[in-house]
Protein backbone atom coordinates (compact mmCIF):
# COMPACT_ATOMS: atom_id res chain seq x y z
CA UNK A 1 0.00 0.00 0.00
CA UNK A 2 1.04 3.65 -0.42
CA UNK A 3 2.99 5.67 2.14
CA UNK A 4 1.78 8.91 3.73
CA UNK A 5 3.37 12.05 2.27
CA UNK A 6 3.78 13.56 5.77
CA UNK A 7 4.98 10.70 8.02
CA UNK A 8 6.24 8.26 5.36
CA UNK A 9 4.32 5.41 7.03
CA UNK A 10 2.06 2.90 5.28
CA UNK A 11 -1.54 4.11 4.80
CA UNK A 12 -4.40 1.62 5.14
CA UNK A 13 -7.71 2.12 3.37
CA UNK A 14 -9.68 3.00 6.53
CA UNK A 15 -7.37 5.93 7.31
CA UNK A 16 -6.60 7.03 3.73
CA UNK A 17 -7.08 10.66 2.71
CA UNK A 18 -6.21 11.44 -0.93
CA UNK A 19 -5.36 14.97 -1.98
CA UNK A 20 -3.91 15.98 -5.31
CA UNK A 21 -3.59 12.21 -6.06
CA UNK A 22 -1.23 11.82 -3.07
CA UNK A 23 -1.93 9.59 -0.03
CA UNK A 24 -2.17 10.99 3.51
CA UNK A 25 -3.21 9.62 6.87
CA UNK A 26 -6.36 11.44 8.01
CA UNK A 27 -4.51 12.24 11.25
CA UNK A 28 -1.59 13.74 9.25
CA UNK A 29 -3.83 15.87 7.03
CA UNK A 30 -3.40 18.97 9.22
CA UNK A 31 -2.53 22.64 8.90
CA UNK A 32 1.21 23.18 9.35
CA UNK A 33 0.56 26.28 11.49
CA UNK A 34 -2.46 25.64 13.75
CA UNK A 35 -2.42 21.78 13.52
CA UNK A 36 -6.16 21.73 12.82
CA UNK A 37 -7.44 18.67 10.92
CA UNK A 38 -8.33 19.70 7.38
CA UNK A 39 -10.91 18.73 4.77
CA UNK A 40 -9.99 18.73 1.05
CA UNK A 41 -12.31 21.69 0.43
CA UNK A 42 -10.51 23.89 2.99
CA UNK A 43 -6.88 23.29 2.05
CA UNK A 44 -4.29 25.72 0.74
CA UNK A 45 -0.92 24.32 -0.31
CA UNK A 46 2.45 26.03 -0.66
CA UNK A 47 5.79 24.32 -1.38
CA UNK A 48 4.25 20.95 -0.56
CA UNK A 49 2.99 22.06 2.88
CA UNK A 50 -0.68 22.04 3.91
CA UNK A 51 -2.40 25.06 5.47
CA UNK A 52 -5.94 26.00 6.43
CA UNK A 53 -7.12 29.02 4.47
CA UNK A 54 -7.04 31.29 7.53
CA UNK A 55 -3.40 30.54 8.39
CA UNK A 56 -2.51 30.65 4.71
CA UNK A 57 -3.80 34.22 4.42
CA UNK A 58 -2.13 35.38 7.65
CA UNK A 59 1.22 33.81 6.84
CA UNK A 60 1.62 34.86 3.25
CA UNK A 61 -0.33 38.10 3.14
CA UNK A 62 1.95 39.41 5.88
CA UNK A 63 4.84 38.86 3.47
CA UNK A 64 3.06 40.63 0.66
CA UNK A 65 2.92 37.47 -1.45
CA UNK A 66 -0.65 36.34 -0.99
CA UNK A 67 -1.83 37.76 -4.34
CA UNK A 68 0.79 35.69 -6.15
CA UNK A 69 -0.25 32.34 -4.68
CA UNK A 70 -2.96 30.00 -5.91
CA UNK A 71 -5.17 28.06 -3.50
CA UNK A 72 -5.33 24.47 -4.73
CA UNK A 73 -8.66 22.63 -4.55
CA UNK A 74 -9.05 19.03 -5.81
CA UNK A 75 -10.29 18.82 -9.40
CA UNK A 76 -9.24 22.38 -10.23
CA UNK A 77 -5.51 21.88 -10.82
CA UNK A 78 -4.41 23.80 -13.85
CA UNK A 79 -7.59 25.89 -13.94
CA UNK A 80 -6.75 28.43 -11.27
CA UNK A 81 -4.39 31.23 -12.13
CA UNK A 82 -2.47 33.31 -9.62
CA UNK A 83 -4.46 36.32 -8.64
CA UNK A 84 -2.84 39.58 -9.56
CA UNK A 85 -3.31 42.79 -7.67
CA UNK A 86 -5.44 45.36 -9.50
CA UNK A 87 -3.54 48.16 -11.12
CA UNK A 88 -3.79 51.41 -9.23
CA UNK A 89 -3.39 54.77 -10.84
CA UNK A 90 -0.89 57.11 -9.28
CA UNK A 91 -2.45 60.37 -8.12
CA UNK A 92 -1.57 63.28 -10.31
CA UNK A 93 0.75 65.72 -8.63
CA UNK A 94 -0.76 69.12 -8.09
CA UNK A 95 1.08 72.29 -8.92
CA UNK A 96 2.39 74.49 -6.07
CA UNK A 97 -0.06 77.24 -7.10
CA UNK A 98 -3.12 75.00 -6.78
CA UNK A 99 -1.92 73.71 -3.39
CA UNK A 100 -1.49 77.28 -2.13
CA UNK A 101 -5.06 78.18 -3.21
CA UNK A 102 -6.40 75.10 -1.43
CA UNK A 103 -4.61 75.96 1.82
CA UNK A 104 -5.89 79.53 1.71
CA UNK A 105 -9.47 78.31 1.18
CA UNK A 106 -9.22 75.83 4.06
CA UNK A 107 -7.89 78.57 6.35
CA UNK A 108 -10.94 80.77 5.69
CA UNK A 109 -13.58 78.04 6.02
CA UNK A 110 -14.22 76.71 9.53
CA UNK A 111 -13.78 72.99 9.88
CA UNK A 112 -17.10 71.21 10.32
CA UNK A 113 -17.16 68.52 12.94
CA UNK A 114 -19.41 65.55 12.49
CA UNK A 115 -21.92 65.18 15.24
CA UNK A 116 -21.29 62.04 17.20
CA UNK A 117 -23.96 59.46 16.56
CA UNK A 118 -25.47 57.89 19.65
CA UNK A 119 -24.24 54.38 20.27
CA UNK A 120 -26.80 51.71 19.41
CA UNK A 121 -28.50 50.16 22.37
CA UNK A 122 -27.04 46.82 23.28
CA UNK A 123 -29.44 43.95 23.31
CA UNK A 124 -29.47 41.60 26.24
CA UNK A 125 -28.29 38.26 24.89
CA UNK A 126 -28.81 36.49 28.20
CA UNK A 127 -32.59 36.37 27.86
CA UNK A 128 -32.50 33.20 25.74
CA UNK A 129 -33.81 30.05 27.31
CA UNK A 130 -30.95 28.34 29.12
CA UNK A 131 -32.37 24.96 28.22
CA UNK A 132 -32.21 25.63 24.49
CA UNK A 133 -28.58 24.50 24.30
CA UNK A 134 -29.58 21.09 25.62
CA UNK A 135 -32.50 20.67 23.25
CA UNK A 136 -30.34 21.59 20.26
CA UNK A 137 -27.73 18.93 21.02
CA UNK A 138 -27.58 16.00 18.62
CA UNK A 139 -29.24 12.77 19.74
CA UNK A 140 -28.04 9.50 18.24
CA UNK A 141 -29.49 6.01 18.65
CA UNK A 142 -27.39 2.85 18.54
CA UNK A 143 -29.00 -0.58 18.36
CA UNK A 144 -28.25 -4.26 18.01
CA UNK A 145 -28.69 -6.24 14.80
CA UNK A 146 -32.34 -7.16 15.46
CA UNK A 147 -33.25 -3.77 16.96
CA UNK A 148 -34.55 -5.05 20.30
CA UNK A 149 -31.77 -3.34 22.30
CA UNK A 150 -31.51 0.43 21.74
CA UNK A 151 -29.48 3.12 23.51
CA UNK A 152 -29.38 6.89 23.08
CA UNK A 153 -26.32 9.19 23.18
CA UNK A 154 -26.66 12.96 23.48
CA UNK A 155 -24.04 15.33 22.06
CA UNK A 156 -20.68 14.46 20.54
CA UNK A 157 -18.46 11.66 21.91
CA UNK A 158 -15.48 12.50 24.09
CA UNK A 159 -13.30 10.46 21.76
CA UNK A 160 -13.41 7.72 19.13
CA UNK A 161 -10.86 4.93 18.98
CA UNK A 162 -10.06 1.65 17.29
CA UNK A 163 -8.61 -1.49 18.88
CA UNK A 164 -6.77 -4.26 17.00
CA UNK A 165 -6.53 -6.74 19.90
CA UNK A 166 -7.56 -10.34 19.25
CA UNK A 167 -10.40 -10.11 21.80
CA UNK A 168 -12.03 -7.25 19.85
CA UNK A 169 -11.50 -9.11 16.59
CA UNK A 170 -13.30 -12.16 18.00
CA UNK A 171 -16.05 -10.06 19.60
CA UNK A 172 -16.87 -8.17 16.40
CA UNK A 173 -15.97 -10.79 13.80
CA UNK A 174 -14.03 -8.02 12.06
CA UNK A 175 -10.32 -7.17 12.02
CA UNK A 176 -10.67 -4.40 14.63
CA UNK A 177 -13.22 -2.84 16.96
CA UNK A 178 -14.34 0.80 16.85
CA UNK A 179 -15.86 2.54 19.86
CA UNK A 180 -17.13 6.00 20.83
CA UNK A 181 -16.66 7.19 24.40
CA UNK A 182 -19.62 8.99 26.04
CA UNK A 183 -20.22 10.16 29.59
CA UNK A 184 -22.88 8.16 31.41
CA UNK A 185 -24.82 11.38 32.02
CA UNK A 186 -25.44 11.68 28.25
CA UNK A 187 -26.25 7.99 27.75
CA UNK A 188 -29.38 5.95 28.42
CA UNK A 189 -31.00 2.67 27.40
CA UNK A 190 -34.14 3.36 25.37
CA UNK A 191 -35.46 -0.14 24.83
CA UNK A 192 -34.74 -3.75 25.69
CA UNK A 193 -32.70 -5.56 28.30
CA UNK A 194 -29.15 -6.66 27.76
CA UNK A 195 -27.24 -9.71 28.87
CA UNK A 196 -23.70 -9.15 30.10
CA UNK A 197 -20.34 -10.77 29.62
CA UNK A 198 -17.26 -9.64 31.52
CA UNK A 199 -13.61 -10.37 30.95
CA UNK A 200 -10.26 -9.28 32.33
CA UNK A 201 -8.09 -7.32 29.90
CA UNK A 202 -4.32 -7.51 29.51
CA UNK A 203 -3.97 -4.55 31.89
CA UNK A 204 -5.80 -6.44 34.65
CA UNK A 205 -8.97 -4.32 34.47
CA UNK A 206 -12.45 -5.76 34.07
CA UNK A 207 -14.76 -4.84 31.18
CA UNK A 208 -18.50 -5.61 31.23
CA UNK A 209 -20.03 -6.00 27.76
CA UNK A 210 -23.78 -5.55 27.15
CA UNK A 211 -25.23 -7.54 24.26
CA UNK A 212 -28.69 -8.33 22.93
CA UNK A 213 -30.34 -11.42 24.39
CA UNK A 214 -31.91 -12.21 21.01
CA UNK A 215 -29.29 -11.58 18.29
CA UNK A 216 -26.13 -11.40 20.40
CA UNK A 217 -24.86 -8.05 19.06
CA UNK A 218 -22.66 -6.13 21.50
CA UNK A 219 -23.96 -2.55 21.73
CA UNK A 220 -22.03 -0.99 24.63
CA UNK A 221 -19.57 -1.82 27.41
CA UNK A 222 -18.31 -0.43 30.70
CA UNK A 223 -14.58 -0.58 31.57
CA UNK A 224 -13.73 -0.53 35.30
CA UNK A 225 -11.13 2.16 34.68
CA UNK A 226 -13.77 4.58 33.32
CA UNK A 227 -16.37 4.82 36.08
CA UNK A 228 -18.10 7.89 34.60
CA UNK A 229 -18.01 6.81 30.97
CA UNK A 230 -19.43 4.16 28.68
CA UNK A 231 -18.16 2.86 25.33
CA UNK A 232 -20.61 2.43 22.43
CA UNK A 233 -19.87 0.42 19.29
CA UNK A 234 -19.60 2.88 16.38
CA UNK A 235 -21.10 0.37 13.95
CA UNK A 236 -24.21 0.10 16.15
CA UNK A 237 -25.21 3.63 15.14
CA UNK A 238 -25.69 2.47 11.53
CA UNK A 239 -24.62 5.89 10.30
CA UNK A 240 -21.83 6.38 7.75
CA UNK A 241 -21.92 10.14 8.44
CA UNK A 242 -20.86 9.66 12.08
CA UNK A 243 -18.83 12.86 12.41
CA UNK A 244 -15.95 11.97 14.71
CA UNK A 245 -12.88 10.29 13.26
CA UNK A 246 -10.72 7.90 15.35
CA UNK A 247 -8.06 9.72 17.34
CA UNK A 248 -6.80 6.68 19.28
CA UNK A 249 -5.50 3.36 17.96
CA UNK A 250 -4.29 0.58 20.27
CA UNK A 251 -2.77 -2.88 19.82
CA UNK A 252 -1.36 -1.80 16.45
CA UNK A 253 1.11 -4.71 16.66
CA UNK A 254 -1.85 -7.04 16.03
CA UNK A 255 -3.15 -5.01 13.10
CA UNK A 256 -3.66 -6.99 9.89
CA UNK A 257 -0.98 -6.25 7.32
CA UNK A 258 -3.49 -5.50 4.57
CSV table of C-alpha atoms in Angstrom, one decimal:
chain,number,residue,atom,x,y,z
A,1,UNK,CA,0.0,0.0,0.0
A,2,UNK,CA,1.0,3.7,-0.4
A,3,UNK,CA,3.0,5.7,2.1
A,4,UNK,CA,1.8,8.9,3.7
A,5,UNK,CA,3.4,12.1,2.3
A,6,UNK,CA,3.8,13.6,5.8
A,7,UNK,CA,5.0,10.7,8.0
A,8,UNK,CA,6.2,8.3,5.4
A,9,UNK,CA,4.3,5.4,7.0
A,10,UNK,CA,2.1,2.9,5.3
A,11,UNK,CA,-1.5,4.1,4.8
A,12,UNK,CA,-4.4,1.6,5.1
A,13,UNK,CA,-7.7,2.1,3.4
A,14,UNK,CA,-9.7,3.0,6.5
A,15,UNK,CA,-7.4,5.9,7.3
A,16,UNK,CA,-6.6,7.0,3.7
A,17,UNK,CA,-7.1,10.7,2.7
A,18,UNK,CA,-6.2,11.4,-0.9
A,19,UNK,CA,-5.4,15.0,-2.0
A,20,UNK,CA,-3.9,16.0,-5.3
A,21,UNK,CA,-3.6,12.2,-6.1
A,22,UNK,CA,-1.2,11.8,-3.1
A,23,UNK,CA,-1.9,9.6,0.0
A,24,UNK,CA,-2.2,11.0,3.5
A,25,UNK,CA,-3.2,9.6,6.9
A,26,UNK,CA,-6.4,11.4,8.0
A,27,UNK,CA,-4.5,12.2,11.2
A,28,UNK,CA,-1.6,13.7,9.3
A,29,UNK,CA,-3.8,15.9,7.0
A,30,UNK,CA,-3.4,19.0,9.2
A,31,UNK,CA,-2.5,22.6,8.9
A,32,UNK,CA,1.2,23.2,9.4
A,33,UNK,CA,0.6,26.3,11.5
A,34,UNK,CA,-2.5,25.6,13.8
A,35,UNK,CA,-2.4,21.8,13.5
A,36,UNK,CA,-6.2,21.7,12.8
A,37,UNK,CA,-7.4,18.7,10.9
A,38,UNK,CA,-8.3,19.7,7.4
A,39,UNK,CA,-10.9,18.7,4.8
A,40,UNK,CA,-10.0,18.7,1.0
A,41,UNK,CA,-12.3,21.7,0.4
A,42,UNK,CA,-10.5,23.9,3.0
A,43,UNK,CA,-6.9,23.3,2.0
A,44,UNK,CA,-4.3,25.7,0.7
A,45,UNK,CA,-0.9,24.3,-0.3
A,46,UNK,CA,2.5,26.0,-0.7
A,47,UNK,CA,5.8,24.3,-1.4
A,48,UNK,CA,4.2,20.9,-0.6
A,49,UNK,CA,3.0,22.1,2.9
A,50,UNK,CA,-0.7,22.0,3.9
A,51,UNK,CA,-2.4,25.1,5.5
A,52,UNK,CA,-5.9,26.0,6.4
A,53,UNK,CA,-7.1,29.0,4.5
A,54,UNK,CA,-7.0,31.3,7.5
A,55,UNK,CA,-3.4,30.5,8.4
A,56,UNK,CA,-2.5,30.6,4.7
A,57,UNK,CA,-3.8,34.2,4.4
A,58,UNK,CA,-2.1,35.4,7.6
A,59,UNK,CA,1.2,33.8,6.8
A,60,UNK,CA,1.6,34.9,3.2
A,61,UNK,CA,-0.3,38.1,3.1
A,62,UNK,CA,1.9,39.4,5.9
A,63,UNK,CA,4.8,38.9,3.5
A,64,UNK,CA,3.1,40.6,0.7
A,65,UNK,CA,2.9,37.5,-1.4
A,66,UNK,CA,-0.7,36.3,-1.0
A,67,UNK,CA,-1.8,37.8,-4.3
A,68,UNK,CA,0.8,35.7,-6.2
A,69,UNK,CA,-0.3,32.3,-4.7
A,70,UNK,CA,-3.0,30.0,-5.9
A,71,UNK,CA,-5.2,28.1,-3.5
A,72,UNK,CA,-5.3,24.5,-4.7
A,73,UNK,CA,-8.7,22.6,-4.6
A,74,UNK,CA,-9.0,19.0,-5.8
A,75,UNK,CA,-10.3,18.8,-9.4
A,76,UNK,CA,-9.2,22.4,-10.2
A,77,UNK,CA,-5.5,21.9,-10.8
A,78,UNK,CA,-4.4,23.8,-13.8
A,79,UNK,CA,-7.6,25.9,-13.9
A,80,UNK,CA,-6.8,28.4,-11.3
A,81,UNK,CA,-4.4,31.2,-12.1
A,82,UNK,CA,-2.5,33.3,-9.6
A,83,UNK,CA,-4.5,36.3,-8.6
A,84,UNK,CA,-2.8,39.6,-9.6
A,85,UNK,CA,-3.3,42.8,-7.7
A,86,UNK,CA,-5.4,45.4,-9.5
A,87,UNK,CA,-3.5,48.2,-11.1
A,88,UNK,CA,-3.8,51.4,-9.2
A,89,UNK,CA,-3.4,54.8,-10.8
A,90,UNK,CA,-0.9,57.1,-9.3
A,91,UNK,CA,-2.5,60.4,-8.1
A,92,UNK,CA,-1.6,63.3,-10.3
A,93,UNK,CA,0.7,65.7,-8.6
A,94,UNK,CA,-0.8,69.1,-8.1
A,95,UNK,CA,1.1,72.3,-8.9
A,96,UNK,CA,2.4,74.5,-6.1
A,97,UNK,CA,-0.1,77.2,-7.1
A,98,UNK,CA,-3.1,75.0,-6.8
A,99,UNK,CA,-1.9,73.7,-3.4
A,100,UNK,CA,-1.5,77.3,-2.1
A,101,UNK,CA,-5.1,78.2,-3.2
A,102,UNK,CA,-6.4,75.1,-1.4
A,103,UNK,CA,-4.6,76.0,1.8
A,104,UNK,CA,-5.9,79.5,1.7
A,105,UNK,CA,-9.5,78.3,1.2
A,106,UNK,CA,-9.2,75.8,4.1
A,107,UNK,CA,-7.9,78.6,6.4
A,108,UNK,CA,-10.9,80.8,5.7
A,109,UNK,CA,-13.6,78.0,6.0
A,110,UNK,CA,-14.2,76.7,9.5
A,111,UNK,CA,-13.8,73.0,9.9
A,112,UNK,CA,-17.1,71.2,10.3
A,113,UNK,CA,-17.2,68.5,12.9
A,114,UNK,CA,-19.4,65.6,12.5
A,115,UNK,CA,-21.9,65.2,15.2
A,116,UNK,CA,-21.3,62.0,17.2
A,117,UNK,CA,-24.0,59.5,16.6
A,118,UNK,CA,-25.5,57.9,19.7
A,119,UNK,CA,-24.2,54.4,20.3
A,120,UNK,CA,-26.8,51.7,19.4
A,121,UNK,CA,-28.5,50.2,22.4
A,122,UNK,CA,-27.0,46.8,23.3
A,123,UNK,CA,-29.4,43.9,23.3
A,124,UNK,CA,-29.5,41.6,26.2
A,125,UNK,CA,-28.3,38.3,24.9
A,126,UNK,CA,-28.8,36.5,28.2
A,127,UNK,CA,-32.6,36.4,27.9
A,128,UNK,CA,-32.5,33.2,25.7
A,129,UNK,CA,-33.8,30.0,27.3
A,130,UNK,CA,-30.9,28.3,29.1
A,131,UNK,CA,-32.4,25.0,28.2
A,132,UNK,CA,-32.2,25.6,24.5
A,133,UNK,CA,-28.6,24.5,24.3
A,134,UNK,CA,-29.6,21.1,25.6
A,135,UNK,CA,-32.5,20.7,23.3
A,136,UNK,CA,-30.3,21.6,20.3
A,137,UNK,CA,-27.7,18.9,21.0
A,138,UNK,CA,-27.6,16.0,18.6
A,139,UNK,CA,-29.2,12.8,19.7
A,140,UNK,CA,-28.0,9.5,18.2
A,141,UNK,CA,-29.5,6.0,18.6
A,142,UNK,CA,-27.4,2.9,18.5
A,143,UNK,CA,-29.0,-0.6,18.4
A,144,UNK,CA,-28.2,-4.3,18.0
A,145,UNK,CA,-28.7,-6.2,14.8
A,146,UNK,CA,-32.3,-7.2,15.5
A,147,UNK,CA,-33.3,-3.8,17.0
A,148,UNK,CA,-34.6,-5.1,20.3
A,149,UNK,CA,-31.8,-3.3,22.3
A,150,UNK,CA,-31.5,0.4,21.7
A,151,UNK,CA,-29.5,3.1,23.5
A,152,UNK,CA,-29.4,6.9,23.1
A,153,UNK,CA,-26.3,9.2,23.2
A,154,UNK,CA,-26.7,13.0,23.5
A,155,UNK,CA,-24.0,15.3,22.1
A,156,UNK,CA,-20.7,14.5,20.5
A,157,UNK,CA,-18.5,11.7,21.9
A,158,UNK,CA,-15.5,12.5,24.1
A,159,UNK,CA,-13.3,10.5,21.8
A,160,UNK,CA,-13.4,7.7,19.1
A,161,UNK,CA,-10.9,4.9,19.0
A,162,UNK,CA,-10.1,1.6,17.3
A,163,UNK,CA,-8.6,-1.5,18.9
A,164,UNK,CA,-6.8,-4.3,17.0
A,165,UNK,CA,-6.5,-6.7,19.9
A,166,UNK,CA,-7.6,-10.3,19.2
A,167,UNK,CA,-10.4,-10.1,21.8
A,168,UNK,CA,-12.0,-7.3,19.9
A,169,UNK,CA,-11.5,-9.1,16.6
A,170,UNK,CA,-13.3,-12.2,18.0
A,171,UNK,CA,-16.1,-10.1,19.6
A,172,UNK,CA,-16.9,-8.2,16.4
A,173,UNK,CA,-16.0,-10.8,13.8
A,174,UNK,CA,-14.0,-8.0,12.1
A,175,UNK,CA,-10.3,-7.2,12.0
A,176,UNK,CA,-10.7,-4.4,14.6
A,177,UNK,CA,-13.2,-2.8,17.0
A,178,UNK,CA,-14.3,0.8,16.8
A,179,UNK,CA,-15.9,2.5,19.9
A,180,UNK,CA,-17.1,6.0,20.8
A,181,UNK,CA,-16.7,7.2,24.4
A,182,UNK,CA,-19.6,9.0,26.0
A,183,UNK,CA,-20.2,10.2,29.6
A,184,UNK,CA,-22.9,8.2,31.4
A,185,UNK,CA,-24.8,11.4,32.0
A,186,UNK,CA,-25.4,11.7,28.3
A,187,UNK,CA,-26.3,8.0,27.7
A,188,UNK,CA,-29.4,5.9,28.4
A,189,UNK,CA,-31.0,2.7,27.4
A,190,UNK,CA,-34.1,3.4,25.4
A,191,UNK,CA,-35.5,-0.1,24.8
A,192,UNK,CA,-34.7,-3.7,25.7
A,193,UNK,CA,-32.7,-5.6,28.3
A,194,UNK,CA,-29.1,-6.7,27.8
A,195,UNK,CA,-27.2,-9.7,28.9
A,196,UNK,CA,-23.7,-9.1,30.1
A,197,UNK,CA,-20.3,-10.8,29.6
A,198,UNK,CA,-17.3,-9.6,31.5
A,199,UNK,CA,-13.6,-10.4,30.9
A,200,UNK,CA,-10.3,-9.3,32.3
A,201,UNK,CA,-8.1,-7.3,29.9
A,202,UNK,CA,-4.3,-7.5,29.5
A,203,UNK,CA,-4.0,-4.6,31.9
A,204,UNK,CA,-5.8,-6.4,34.6
A,205,UNK,CA,-9.0,-4.3,34.5
A,206,UNK,CA,-12.5,-5.8,34.1
A,207,UNK,CA,-14.8,-4.8,31.2
A,208,UNK,CA,-18.5,-5.6,31.2
A,209,UNK,CA,-20.0,-6.0,27.8
A,210,UNK,CA,-23.8,-5.5,27.2
A,211,UNK,CA,-25.2,-7.5,24.3
A,212,UNK,CA,-28.7,-8.3,22.9
A,213,UNK,CA,-30.3,-11.4,24.4
A,214,UNK,CA,-31.9,-12.2,21.0
A,215,UNK,CA,-29.3,-11.6,18.3
A,216,UNK,CA,-26.1,-11.4,20.4
A,217,UNK,CA,-24.9,-8.0,19.1
A,218,UNK,CA,-22.7,-6.1,21.5
A,219,UNK,CA,-24.0,-2.5,21.7
A,220,UNK,CA,-22.0,-1.0,24.6
A,221,UNK,CA,-19.6,-1.8,27.4
A,222,UNK,CA,-18.3,-0.4,30.7
A,223,UNK,CA,-14.6,-0.6,31.6
A,224,UNK,CA,-13.7,-0.5,35.3
A,225,UNK,CA,-11.1,2.2,34.7
A,226,UNK,CA,-13.8,4.6,33.3
A,227,UNK,CA,-16.4,4.8,36.1
A,228,UNK,CA,-18.1,7.9,34.6
A,229,UNK,CA,-18.0,6.8,31.0
A,230,UNK,CA,-19.4,4.2,28.7
A,231,UNK,CA,-18.2,2.9,25.3
A,232,UNK,CA,-20.6,2.4,22.4
A,233,UNK,CA,-19.9,0.4,19.3
A,234,UNK,CA,-19.6,2.9,16.4
A,235,UNK,CA,-21.1,0.4,13.9
A,236,UNK,CA,-24.2,0.1,16.2
A,237,UNK,CA,-25.2,3.6,15.1
A,238,UNK,CA,-25.7,2.5,11.5
A,239,UNK,CA,-24.6,5.9,10.3
A,240,UNK,CA,-21.8,6.4,7.8
A,241,UNK,CA,-21.9,10.1,8.4
A,242,UNK,CA,-20.9,9.7,12.1
A,243,UNK,CA,-18.8,12.9,12.4
A,244,UNK,CA,-16.0,12.0,14.7
A,245,UNK,CA,-12.9,10.3,13.3
A,246,UNK,CA,-10.7,7.9,15.3
A,247,UNK,CA,-8.1,9.7,17.3
A,248,UNK,CA,-6.8,6.7,19.3
A,249,UNK,CA,-5.5,3.4,18.0
A,250,UNK,CA,-4.3,0.6,20.3
A,251,UNK,CA,-2.8,-2.9,19.8
A,252,UNK,CA,-1.4,-1.8,16.4
A,253,UNK,CA,1.1,-4.7,16.7
A,254,UNK,CA,-1.9,-7.0,16.0
A,255,UNK,CA,-3.1,-5.0,13.1
A,256,UNK,CA,-3.7,-7.0,9.9
A,257,UNK,CA,-1.0,-6.2,7.3
A,258,UNK,CA,-3.5,-5.5,4.6
